[in-house]
Short mmCIF file of C-alpha atoms in Angstrom, two decimals:
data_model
loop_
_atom_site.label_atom_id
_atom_site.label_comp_id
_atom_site.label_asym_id
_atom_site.label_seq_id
_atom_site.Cartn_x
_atom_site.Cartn_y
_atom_site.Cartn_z
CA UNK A 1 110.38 108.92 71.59
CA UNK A 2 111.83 105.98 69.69
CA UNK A 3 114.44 103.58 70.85
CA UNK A 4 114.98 102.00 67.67
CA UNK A 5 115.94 101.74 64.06
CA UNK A 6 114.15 100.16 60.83
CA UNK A 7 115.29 96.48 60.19
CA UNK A 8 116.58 95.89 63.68
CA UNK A 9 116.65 92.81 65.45
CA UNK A 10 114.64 92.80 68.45
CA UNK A 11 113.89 90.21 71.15
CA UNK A 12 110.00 89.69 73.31
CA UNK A 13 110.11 92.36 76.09
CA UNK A 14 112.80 94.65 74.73
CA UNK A 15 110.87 98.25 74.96
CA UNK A 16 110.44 99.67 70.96
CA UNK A 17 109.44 103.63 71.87
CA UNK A 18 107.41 105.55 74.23
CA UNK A 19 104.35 107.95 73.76
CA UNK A 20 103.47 108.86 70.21
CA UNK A 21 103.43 106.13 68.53
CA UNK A 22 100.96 103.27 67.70
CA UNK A 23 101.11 99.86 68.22
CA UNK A 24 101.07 97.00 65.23
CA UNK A 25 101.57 93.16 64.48
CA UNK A 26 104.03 91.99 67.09
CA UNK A 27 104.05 94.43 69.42
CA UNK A 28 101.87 95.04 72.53
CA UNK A 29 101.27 98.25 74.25
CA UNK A 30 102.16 98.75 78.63
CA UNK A 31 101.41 102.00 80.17
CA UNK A 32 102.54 104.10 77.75
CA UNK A 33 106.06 102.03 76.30
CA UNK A 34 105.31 100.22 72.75
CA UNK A 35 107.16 96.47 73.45
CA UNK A 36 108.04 93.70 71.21
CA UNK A 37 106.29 90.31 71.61
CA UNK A 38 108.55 88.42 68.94
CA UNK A 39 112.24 87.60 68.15
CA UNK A 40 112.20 89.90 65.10
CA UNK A 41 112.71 92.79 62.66
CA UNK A 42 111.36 96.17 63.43
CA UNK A 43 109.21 97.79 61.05
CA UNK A 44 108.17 101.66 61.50
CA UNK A 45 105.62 102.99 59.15
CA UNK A 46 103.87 106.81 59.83
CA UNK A 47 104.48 106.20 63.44
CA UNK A 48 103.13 102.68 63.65
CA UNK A 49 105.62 100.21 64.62
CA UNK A 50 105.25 96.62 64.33
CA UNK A 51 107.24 93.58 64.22
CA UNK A 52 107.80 90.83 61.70
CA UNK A 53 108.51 87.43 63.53
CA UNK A 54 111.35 85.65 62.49
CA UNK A 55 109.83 82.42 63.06
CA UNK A 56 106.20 81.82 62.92
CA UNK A 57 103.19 79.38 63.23
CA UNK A 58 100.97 78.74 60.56
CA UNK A 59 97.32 80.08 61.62
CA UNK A 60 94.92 78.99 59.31
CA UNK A 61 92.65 81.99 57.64
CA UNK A 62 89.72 81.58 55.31
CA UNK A 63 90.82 81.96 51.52
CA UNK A 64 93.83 80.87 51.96
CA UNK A 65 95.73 78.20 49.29
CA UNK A 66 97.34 75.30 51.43
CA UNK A 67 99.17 71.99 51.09
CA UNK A 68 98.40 69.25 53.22
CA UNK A 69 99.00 65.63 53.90
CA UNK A 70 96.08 63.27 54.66
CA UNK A 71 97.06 61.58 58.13
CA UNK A 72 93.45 60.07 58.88
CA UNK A 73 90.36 59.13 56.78
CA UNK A 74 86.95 58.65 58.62
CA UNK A 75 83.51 58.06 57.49
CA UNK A 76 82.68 61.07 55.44
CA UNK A 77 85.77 62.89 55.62
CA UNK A 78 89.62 63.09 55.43
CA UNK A 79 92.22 64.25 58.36
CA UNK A 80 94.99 66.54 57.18
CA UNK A 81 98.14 68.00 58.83
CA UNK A 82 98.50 71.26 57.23
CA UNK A 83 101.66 72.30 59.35
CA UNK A 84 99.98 74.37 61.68
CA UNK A 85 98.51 74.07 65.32
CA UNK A 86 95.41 73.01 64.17
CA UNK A 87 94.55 69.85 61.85
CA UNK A 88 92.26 70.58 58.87
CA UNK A 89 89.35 68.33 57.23
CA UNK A 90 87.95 68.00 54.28
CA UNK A 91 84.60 66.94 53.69
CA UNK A 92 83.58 64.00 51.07
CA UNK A 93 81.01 66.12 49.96
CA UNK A 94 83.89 68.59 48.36
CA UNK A 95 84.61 65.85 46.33
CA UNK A 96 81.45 63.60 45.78
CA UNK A 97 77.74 64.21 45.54
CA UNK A 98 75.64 62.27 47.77
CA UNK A 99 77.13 59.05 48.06
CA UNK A 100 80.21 58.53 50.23
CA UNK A 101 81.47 55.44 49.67
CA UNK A 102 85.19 54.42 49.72
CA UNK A 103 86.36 57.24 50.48
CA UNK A 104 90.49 55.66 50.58
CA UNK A 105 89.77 54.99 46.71
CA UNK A 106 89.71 58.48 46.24
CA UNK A 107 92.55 59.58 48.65
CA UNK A 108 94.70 57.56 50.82
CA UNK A 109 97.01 58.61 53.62
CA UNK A 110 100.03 60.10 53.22
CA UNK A 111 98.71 61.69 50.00
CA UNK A 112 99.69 65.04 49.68
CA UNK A 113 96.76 68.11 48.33
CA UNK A 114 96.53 71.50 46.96
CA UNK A 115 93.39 72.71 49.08
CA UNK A 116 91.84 76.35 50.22
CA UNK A 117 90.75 76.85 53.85
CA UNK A 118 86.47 77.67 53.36
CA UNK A 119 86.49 78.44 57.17
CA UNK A 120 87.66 78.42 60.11
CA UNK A 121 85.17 77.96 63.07
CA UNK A 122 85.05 79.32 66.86
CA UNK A 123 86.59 76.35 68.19
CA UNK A 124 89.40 76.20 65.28
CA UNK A 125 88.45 73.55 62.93
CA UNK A 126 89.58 73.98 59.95
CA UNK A 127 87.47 73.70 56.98
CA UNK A 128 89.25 72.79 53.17
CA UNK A 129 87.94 72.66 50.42
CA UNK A 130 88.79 71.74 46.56
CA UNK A 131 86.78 73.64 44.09
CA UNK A 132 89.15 76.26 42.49
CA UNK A 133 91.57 76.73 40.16
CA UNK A 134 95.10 74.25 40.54
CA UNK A 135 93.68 72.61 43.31
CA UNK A 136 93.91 68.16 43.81
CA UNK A 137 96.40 65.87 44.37
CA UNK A 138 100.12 66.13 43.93
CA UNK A 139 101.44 63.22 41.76
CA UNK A 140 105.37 62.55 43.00
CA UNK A 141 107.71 65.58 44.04
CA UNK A 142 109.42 66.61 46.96
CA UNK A 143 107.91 68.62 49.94
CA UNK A 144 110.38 71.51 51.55
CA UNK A 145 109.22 73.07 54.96
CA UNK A 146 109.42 77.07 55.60
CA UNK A 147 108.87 79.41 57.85
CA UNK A 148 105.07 80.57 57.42
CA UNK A 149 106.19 84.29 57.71
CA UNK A 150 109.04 83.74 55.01
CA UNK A 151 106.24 82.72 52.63
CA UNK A 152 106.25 86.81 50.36
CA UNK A 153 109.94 86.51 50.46
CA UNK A 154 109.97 83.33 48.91
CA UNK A 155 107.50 84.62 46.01
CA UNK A 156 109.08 87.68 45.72
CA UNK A 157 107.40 91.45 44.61
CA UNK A 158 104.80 89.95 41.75
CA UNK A 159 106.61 86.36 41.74
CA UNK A 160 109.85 87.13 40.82
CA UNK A 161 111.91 85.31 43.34
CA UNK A 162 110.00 82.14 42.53
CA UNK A 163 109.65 82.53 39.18
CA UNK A 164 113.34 82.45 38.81
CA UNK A 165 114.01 79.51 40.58
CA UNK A 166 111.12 78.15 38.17
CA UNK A 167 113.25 79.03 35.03
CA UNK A 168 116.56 78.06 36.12
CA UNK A 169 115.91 74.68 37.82
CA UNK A 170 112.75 73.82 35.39
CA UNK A 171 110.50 72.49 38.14
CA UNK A 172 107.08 72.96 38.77
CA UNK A 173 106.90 74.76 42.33
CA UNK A 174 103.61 75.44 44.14
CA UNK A 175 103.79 77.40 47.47
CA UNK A 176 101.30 76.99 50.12
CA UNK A 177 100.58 80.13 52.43
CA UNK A 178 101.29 77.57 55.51
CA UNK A 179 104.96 77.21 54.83
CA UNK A 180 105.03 74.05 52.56
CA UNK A 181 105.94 74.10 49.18
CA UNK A 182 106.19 71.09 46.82
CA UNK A 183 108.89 71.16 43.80
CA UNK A 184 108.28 68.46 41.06
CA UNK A 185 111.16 68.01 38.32
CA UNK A 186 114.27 66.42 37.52
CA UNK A 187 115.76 64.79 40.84
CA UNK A 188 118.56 66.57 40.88
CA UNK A 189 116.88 69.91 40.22
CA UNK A 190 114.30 68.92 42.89
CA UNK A 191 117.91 68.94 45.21
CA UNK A 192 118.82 71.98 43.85
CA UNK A 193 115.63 74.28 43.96
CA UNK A 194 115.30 72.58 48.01
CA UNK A 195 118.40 73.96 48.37
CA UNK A 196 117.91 77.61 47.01
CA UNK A 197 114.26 77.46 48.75
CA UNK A 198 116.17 76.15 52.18
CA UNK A 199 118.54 79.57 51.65
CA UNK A 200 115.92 81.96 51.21
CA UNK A 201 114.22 80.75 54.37
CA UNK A 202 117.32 81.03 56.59
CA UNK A 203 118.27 84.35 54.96
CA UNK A 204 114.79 85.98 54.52
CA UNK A 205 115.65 89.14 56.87
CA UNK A 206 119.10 90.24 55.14
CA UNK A 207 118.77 92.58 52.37
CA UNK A 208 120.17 92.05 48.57
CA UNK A 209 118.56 88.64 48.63
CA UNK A 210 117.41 88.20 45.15
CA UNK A 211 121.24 88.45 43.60
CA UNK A 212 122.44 86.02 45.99
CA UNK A 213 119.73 83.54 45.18
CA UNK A 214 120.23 84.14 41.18
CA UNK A 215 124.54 83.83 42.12
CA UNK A 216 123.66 80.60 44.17
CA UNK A 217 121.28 78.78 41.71
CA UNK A 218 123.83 79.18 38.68
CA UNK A 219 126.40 77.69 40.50
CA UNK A 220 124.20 74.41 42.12
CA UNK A 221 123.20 74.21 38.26
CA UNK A 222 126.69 74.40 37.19
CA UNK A 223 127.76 71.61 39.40
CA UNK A 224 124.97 69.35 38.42
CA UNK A 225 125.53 69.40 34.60
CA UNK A 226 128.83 69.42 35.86
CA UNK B 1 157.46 90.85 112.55
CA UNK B 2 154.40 89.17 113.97
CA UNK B 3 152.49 86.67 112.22
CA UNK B 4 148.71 86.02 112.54
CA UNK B 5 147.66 82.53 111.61
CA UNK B 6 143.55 82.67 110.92
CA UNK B 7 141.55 79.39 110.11
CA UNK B 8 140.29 78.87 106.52
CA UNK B 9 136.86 79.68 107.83
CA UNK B 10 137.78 83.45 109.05
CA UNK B 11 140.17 83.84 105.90
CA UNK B 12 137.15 83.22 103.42
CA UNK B 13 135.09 86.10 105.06
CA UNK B 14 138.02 88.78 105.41
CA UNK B 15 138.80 88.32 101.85
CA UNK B 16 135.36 89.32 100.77
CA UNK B 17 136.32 86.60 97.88
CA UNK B 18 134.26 82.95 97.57
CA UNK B 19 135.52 79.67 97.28
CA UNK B 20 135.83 80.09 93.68
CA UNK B 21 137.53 83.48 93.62
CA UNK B 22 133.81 85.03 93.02
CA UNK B 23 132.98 88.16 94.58
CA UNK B 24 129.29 88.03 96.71
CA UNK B 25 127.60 89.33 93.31
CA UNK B 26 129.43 87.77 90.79
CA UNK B 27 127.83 85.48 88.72
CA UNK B 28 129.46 81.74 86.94
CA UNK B 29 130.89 82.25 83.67
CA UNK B 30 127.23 81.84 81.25
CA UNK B 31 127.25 81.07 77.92
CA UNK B 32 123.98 80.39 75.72
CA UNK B 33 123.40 79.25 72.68
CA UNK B 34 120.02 79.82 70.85
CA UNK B 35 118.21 77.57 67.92
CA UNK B 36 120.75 74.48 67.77
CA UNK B 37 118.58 71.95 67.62
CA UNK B 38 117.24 70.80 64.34
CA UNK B 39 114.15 69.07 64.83
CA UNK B 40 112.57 71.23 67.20
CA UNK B 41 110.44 74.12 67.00
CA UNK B 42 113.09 75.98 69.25
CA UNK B 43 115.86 75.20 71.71
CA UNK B 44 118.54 76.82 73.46
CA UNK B 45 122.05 75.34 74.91
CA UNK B 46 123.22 77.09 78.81
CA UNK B 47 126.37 76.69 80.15
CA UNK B 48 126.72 78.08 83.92
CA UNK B 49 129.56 76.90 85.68
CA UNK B 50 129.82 73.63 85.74
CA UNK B 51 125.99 73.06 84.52
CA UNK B 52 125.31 72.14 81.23
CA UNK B 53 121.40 72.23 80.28
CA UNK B 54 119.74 71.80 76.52
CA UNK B 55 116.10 73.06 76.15
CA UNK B 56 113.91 71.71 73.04
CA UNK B 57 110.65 73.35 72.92
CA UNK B 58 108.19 71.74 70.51
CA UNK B 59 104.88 74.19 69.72
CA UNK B 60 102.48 75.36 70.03
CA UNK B 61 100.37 72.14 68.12
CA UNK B 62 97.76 70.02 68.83
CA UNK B 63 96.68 68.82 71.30
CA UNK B 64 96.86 65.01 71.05
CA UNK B 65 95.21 64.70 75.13
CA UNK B 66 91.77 66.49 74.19
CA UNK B 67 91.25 66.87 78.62
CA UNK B 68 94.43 69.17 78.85
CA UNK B 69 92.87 71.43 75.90
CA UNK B 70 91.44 74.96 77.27
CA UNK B 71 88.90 76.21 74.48
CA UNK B 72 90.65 80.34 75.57
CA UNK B 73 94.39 79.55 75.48
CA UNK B 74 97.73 76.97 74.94
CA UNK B 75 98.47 75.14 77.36
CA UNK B 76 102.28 75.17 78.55
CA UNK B 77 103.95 71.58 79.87
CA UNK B 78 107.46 71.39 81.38
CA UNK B 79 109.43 68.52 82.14
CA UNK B 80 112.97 68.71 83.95
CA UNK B 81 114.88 66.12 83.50
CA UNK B 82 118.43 65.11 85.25
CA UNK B 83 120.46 62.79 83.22
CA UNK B 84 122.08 59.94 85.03
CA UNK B 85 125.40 60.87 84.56
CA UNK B 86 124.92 64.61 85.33
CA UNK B 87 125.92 63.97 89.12
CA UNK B 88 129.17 62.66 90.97
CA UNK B 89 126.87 59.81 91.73
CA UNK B 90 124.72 57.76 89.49
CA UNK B 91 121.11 59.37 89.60
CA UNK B 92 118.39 56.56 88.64
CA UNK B 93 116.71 57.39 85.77
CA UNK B 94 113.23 58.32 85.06
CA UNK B 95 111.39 61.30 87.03
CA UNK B 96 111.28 61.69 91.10
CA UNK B 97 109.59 63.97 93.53
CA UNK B 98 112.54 66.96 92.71
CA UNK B 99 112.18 66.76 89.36
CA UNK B 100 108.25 66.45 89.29
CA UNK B 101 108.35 69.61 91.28
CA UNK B 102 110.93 71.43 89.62
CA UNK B 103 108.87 71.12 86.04
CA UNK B 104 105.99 72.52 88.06
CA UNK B 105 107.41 75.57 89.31
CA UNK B 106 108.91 75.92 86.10
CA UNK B 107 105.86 75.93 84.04
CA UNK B 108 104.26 78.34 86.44
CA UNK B 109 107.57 80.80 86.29
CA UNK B 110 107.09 80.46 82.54
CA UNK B 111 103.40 80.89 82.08
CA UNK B 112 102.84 84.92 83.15
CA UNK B 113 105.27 85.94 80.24
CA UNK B 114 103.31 83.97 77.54
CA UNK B 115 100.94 85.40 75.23
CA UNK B 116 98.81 81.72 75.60
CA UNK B 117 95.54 83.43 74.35
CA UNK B 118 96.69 83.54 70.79
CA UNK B 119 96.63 79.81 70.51
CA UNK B 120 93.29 78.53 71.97
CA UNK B 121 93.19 74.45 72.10
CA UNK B 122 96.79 74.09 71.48
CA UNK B 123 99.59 72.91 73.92
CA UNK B 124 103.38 74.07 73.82
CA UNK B 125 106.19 71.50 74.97
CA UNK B 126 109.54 72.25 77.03
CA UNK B 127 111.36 69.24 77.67
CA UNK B 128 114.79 70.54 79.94
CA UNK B 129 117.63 67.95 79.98
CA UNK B 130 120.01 68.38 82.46
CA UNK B 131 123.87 66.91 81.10
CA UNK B 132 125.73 67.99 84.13
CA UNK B 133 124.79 69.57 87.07
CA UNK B 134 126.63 71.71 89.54
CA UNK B 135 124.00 73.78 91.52
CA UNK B 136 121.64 76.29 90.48
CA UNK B 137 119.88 73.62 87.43
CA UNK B 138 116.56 75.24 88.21
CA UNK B 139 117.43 78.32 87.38
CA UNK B 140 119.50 77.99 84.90
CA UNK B 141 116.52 75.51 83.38
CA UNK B 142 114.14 78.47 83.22
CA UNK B 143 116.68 81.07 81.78
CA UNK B 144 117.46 78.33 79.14
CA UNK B 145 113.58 77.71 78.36
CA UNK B 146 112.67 81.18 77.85
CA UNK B 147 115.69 81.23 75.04
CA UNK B 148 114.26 78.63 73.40
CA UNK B 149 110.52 79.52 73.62
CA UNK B 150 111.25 82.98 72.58
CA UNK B 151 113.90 81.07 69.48
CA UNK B 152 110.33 78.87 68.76
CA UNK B 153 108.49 82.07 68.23
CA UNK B 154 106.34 81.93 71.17
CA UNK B 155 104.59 85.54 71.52
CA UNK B 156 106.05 86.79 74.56
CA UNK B 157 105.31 89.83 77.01
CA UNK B 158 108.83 89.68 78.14
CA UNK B 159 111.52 87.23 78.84
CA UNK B 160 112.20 85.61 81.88
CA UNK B 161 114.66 84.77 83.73
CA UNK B 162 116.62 83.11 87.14
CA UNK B 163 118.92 83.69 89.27
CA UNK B 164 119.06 82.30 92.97
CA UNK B 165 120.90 84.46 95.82
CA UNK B 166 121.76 82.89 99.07
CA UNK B 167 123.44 82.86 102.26
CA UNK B 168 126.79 81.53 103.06
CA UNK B 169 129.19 81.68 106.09
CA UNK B 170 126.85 84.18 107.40
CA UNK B 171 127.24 86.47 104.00
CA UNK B 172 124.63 87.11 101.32
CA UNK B 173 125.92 85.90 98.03
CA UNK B 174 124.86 85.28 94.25
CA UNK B 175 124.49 82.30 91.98
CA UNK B 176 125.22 79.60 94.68
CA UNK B 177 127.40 76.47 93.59
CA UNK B 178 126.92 73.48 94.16
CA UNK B 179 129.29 72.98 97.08
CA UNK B 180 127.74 76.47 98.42
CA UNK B 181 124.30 75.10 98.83
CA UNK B 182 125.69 72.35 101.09
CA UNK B 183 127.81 73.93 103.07
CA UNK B 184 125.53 77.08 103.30
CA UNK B 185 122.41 78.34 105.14
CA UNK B 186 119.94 79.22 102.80
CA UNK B 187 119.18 79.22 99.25
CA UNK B 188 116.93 81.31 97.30
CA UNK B 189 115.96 81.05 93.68
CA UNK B 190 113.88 83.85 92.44
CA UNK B 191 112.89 84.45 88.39
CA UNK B 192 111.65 87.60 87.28
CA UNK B 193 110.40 89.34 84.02
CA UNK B 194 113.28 91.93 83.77
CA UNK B 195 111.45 94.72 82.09
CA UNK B 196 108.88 95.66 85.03
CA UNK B 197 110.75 92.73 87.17
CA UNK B 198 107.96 90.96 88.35
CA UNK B 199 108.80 87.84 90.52
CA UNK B 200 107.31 84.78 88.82
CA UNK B 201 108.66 82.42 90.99
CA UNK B 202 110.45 82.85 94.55
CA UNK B 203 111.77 79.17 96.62
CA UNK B 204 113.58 79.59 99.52
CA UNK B 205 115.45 77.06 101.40
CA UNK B 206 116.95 77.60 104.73
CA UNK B 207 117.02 80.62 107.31
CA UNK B 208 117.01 83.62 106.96
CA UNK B 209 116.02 87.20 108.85
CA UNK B 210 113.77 89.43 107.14
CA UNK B 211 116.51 91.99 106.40
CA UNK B 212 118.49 89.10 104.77
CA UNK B 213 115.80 88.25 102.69
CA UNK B 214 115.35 91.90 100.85
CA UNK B 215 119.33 92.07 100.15
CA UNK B 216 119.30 88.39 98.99
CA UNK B 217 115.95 89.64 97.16
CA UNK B 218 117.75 92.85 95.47
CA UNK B 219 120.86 90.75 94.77
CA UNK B 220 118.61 87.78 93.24
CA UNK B 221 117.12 90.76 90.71
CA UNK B 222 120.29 92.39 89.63
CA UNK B 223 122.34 89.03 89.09
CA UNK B 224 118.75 87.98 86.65
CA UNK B 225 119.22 92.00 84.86
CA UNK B 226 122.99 90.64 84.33
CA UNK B 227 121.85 87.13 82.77
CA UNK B 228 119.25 88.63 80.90
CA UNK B 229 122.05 90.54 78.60
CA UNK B 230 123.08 87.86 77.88
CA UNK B 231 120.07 85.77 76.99
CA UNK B 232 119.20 88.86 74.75
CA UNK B 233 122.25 89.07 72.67
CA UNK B 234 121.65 84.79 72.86
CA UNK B 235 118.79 85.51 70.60
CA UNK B 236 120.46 88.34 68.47
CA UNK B 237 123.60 86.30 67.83
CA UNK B 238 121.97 83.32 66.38
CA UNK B 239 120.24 86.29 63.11
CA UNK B 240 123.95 87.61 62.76
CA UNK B 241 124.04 90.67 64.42
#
């Protein structure tokens, strides 16, 4: 028995459907009632229901592509806040061979990286790394904060929501799977695709999203070469 | 025609009204607000009667105190908080034995509807400010905190949430005011997770008979089941439903 529909909003503790059906993401079972554990959308798939949060934390999985901000630099390694729970480090052997020597030369704090998490340990420290393709320092830009869970809507099916915004505001965007995304270009296209970026966070559980973005964009753009 | 001139003290009990105009399981008019605050992770706004509370919750992250970390689960820390100017008289500032104990209880109301385990070595802020306070804060502090920890996107097994039931000129009432508790006999504050309504935390203050206590008890539960509507569609509101 179900209690309710596709794409509803549901709070933690409100009961989703009894007997035959199965569990997911968000949801825990009791006896036999299937309950959400999130404020979010419901999501029923061959009688698996789960929930999509509509607010999340940022929990740090091997593989994944980050950006981070060095807060602390110590003898053979550098501190980063990657917007999550946990802090990640990075060793100086990621970036140097044997010596490590002046390590602040090389990065200082407040400096922001494009790093992948190599692993994440028992007691949650978080391993980064920077061999791979894109990955270093960010010269300049702007950082905007998401919502970790918002992160696919943002890119859109195959990139297309952030391609677009790369087209029409010309900026170079780079999205981090913990919710950070840094947007280099013209200042006041840096405004504008924060802006746009801002929306589709706020409005990432309403359908017809994509138009509204494209509708918003050409207007911000409008008013800037105004 | 013939006349009968009661005191105010009979009148109250014949009308089977309150002070207020309440009826014994009437609640104050609530209002709640969920996700106004900016900076923090989540937070909720509660207006009961005359009390006016704001809940940030910030979380979960790290812990900065490595001793409070537990290597299985978050750890969850409260602090109530009375403004000075949220009484008739001037309250000195800074915390005091009611307000130590009041975050205490209402971590540990809090805690059993948590899902701490998915955050091992992390700890979870609520900070409760009280602007104005007009009976019933502690309650209305823990219905407030579950808004916002549930607006943070804390993983929750249910919501919970307060209600206190009491005892006044000799009848059993809900949601005591402030001038209630003093003039009254007992108060009793009881929060519960609505769904299976388990008690998470039950004070009492005062006398009361054992028969007392179970309809206080039931009436404690169904004035939380009424509040709890209200927290829910709280929460809804605030995604445009």
């Amino acid at each position: 028995m179900i209690l309710v529909k596709d794409k509803d909003i549901v709070v933690p503790g409100e009961v989703l459907a009894k007997n035959d059906y199965y569990p997911g993401r968000g949801t825990f079972k009791e006896d036999n009632k299937i309950c959400s554990s999130h404020v979010g959308l419901v999501s029923i798939r061959n009688k698996q229901i789960s929930v999509i949060p509509l607010v999340s934390k940022y929990i740090p999985k091997r593989g994944d592509v980050v950006i981070g901000e060095i807060t602390d630099i110590r003898f053979s390694m550098w501190g980063l806040d990657i917007n999550s729970p946990y802090s990640g480090f990075l060793p100086a052997s990621e970036v140097f061979g044997k010596e490590k020597r002046g390590l602040e030369n090389i990065f200082n704090i407040g400096d922001v990286l494009f790093l992948k998490v190599v692993d994440v340990d028992e007691v949650k420290k978080v391993k980064l790394g920077l061999k791979g393709r894109g990955l270093g320092k960010f010269k300049g830009g702007v950082l905007v904060y998401i919502t970790p869970s918002k992160v696919p809507r943002l890119i859109g099916k195959r990139g297309s929501m952030i391609n677009m915004i790369k087209e029409k505001t010309r900026c170079d965007i780079v999205v981090g799977q913990n919710g950070v995304v840094w947007v280099k270009g013209d200042p006041e296209m840096e405004k504008v695709a924060r802006e746009v970026i801002l929306m589709i966070d706020r409005e990432a559980h309403t359908s017809g999203l994509t138009d509204r973005v494209r509708d918003t964009l050409t207007e911000l753009i409008k008013k800037v070469k105004g | 025609m013939i006349i009968i001139i009661t005191p105010d003290e009979f009148k109250r009990v014949s009308q089977a009204t309150r002070e207020d105009g309440r009826a014994p399981d009437e609640i104050r008019p609530l209002k709640i607000e969920a996700g106004i605050l900016e900076r923090a992770d989540g937070s909720s706004y509660l207006e009961l009667g005359g009390n006016k509370i704001l809940v940030a919750v910030y979380g979960p992250r790290e812990a900065q105190i490595k001793r409070l970390q537990r290597p299985d689960r978050a750890v969850i820390r409260c602090r109530y908080n009375m403004a000075p100017f949220s009484v008739e008289e001037r309250k000195r500032p800074g915390p005091d034995r009611r307000s130590v104990e009041i975050s205490k209880i209402t971590a540990e109301a809090l805690r059993p509807a948590l899902i701490l385990e998915r955050f091992p070595r992390s700890v979870i802020d609520v900070f409760i400010e009280v602007l104005e306070a007009e009976g019933g804060t502690r309650c209305a502090g823990i219905t407030a905190a579950s808004v916002a920890l549930a607006d943070a996107g804390m993983p929750m097994k249910d919501m919970v949430v307060a209600c206190a039931a009491g005892k006044v000129n000799g009848r059993i009432v809900l949601d005591l005011s402030e001038e209630e508790d003093k003039r009254g006999e007992a108060d009793m504050p009881v929060a519960i997770l609505p769904r299976n309504k388990e008690i998470t935390l039950l004070q009492s203050d005062g006398n009361l008979t054992q028969e007392e206590f179970e309809e206080a008890l039931d009436l404690a539960i169904k004035g939380c089941l009424k509040i709890n509507k209200i927290q829910k569609e709280a929460l809804k509101k605030k995604y445009g439903e």
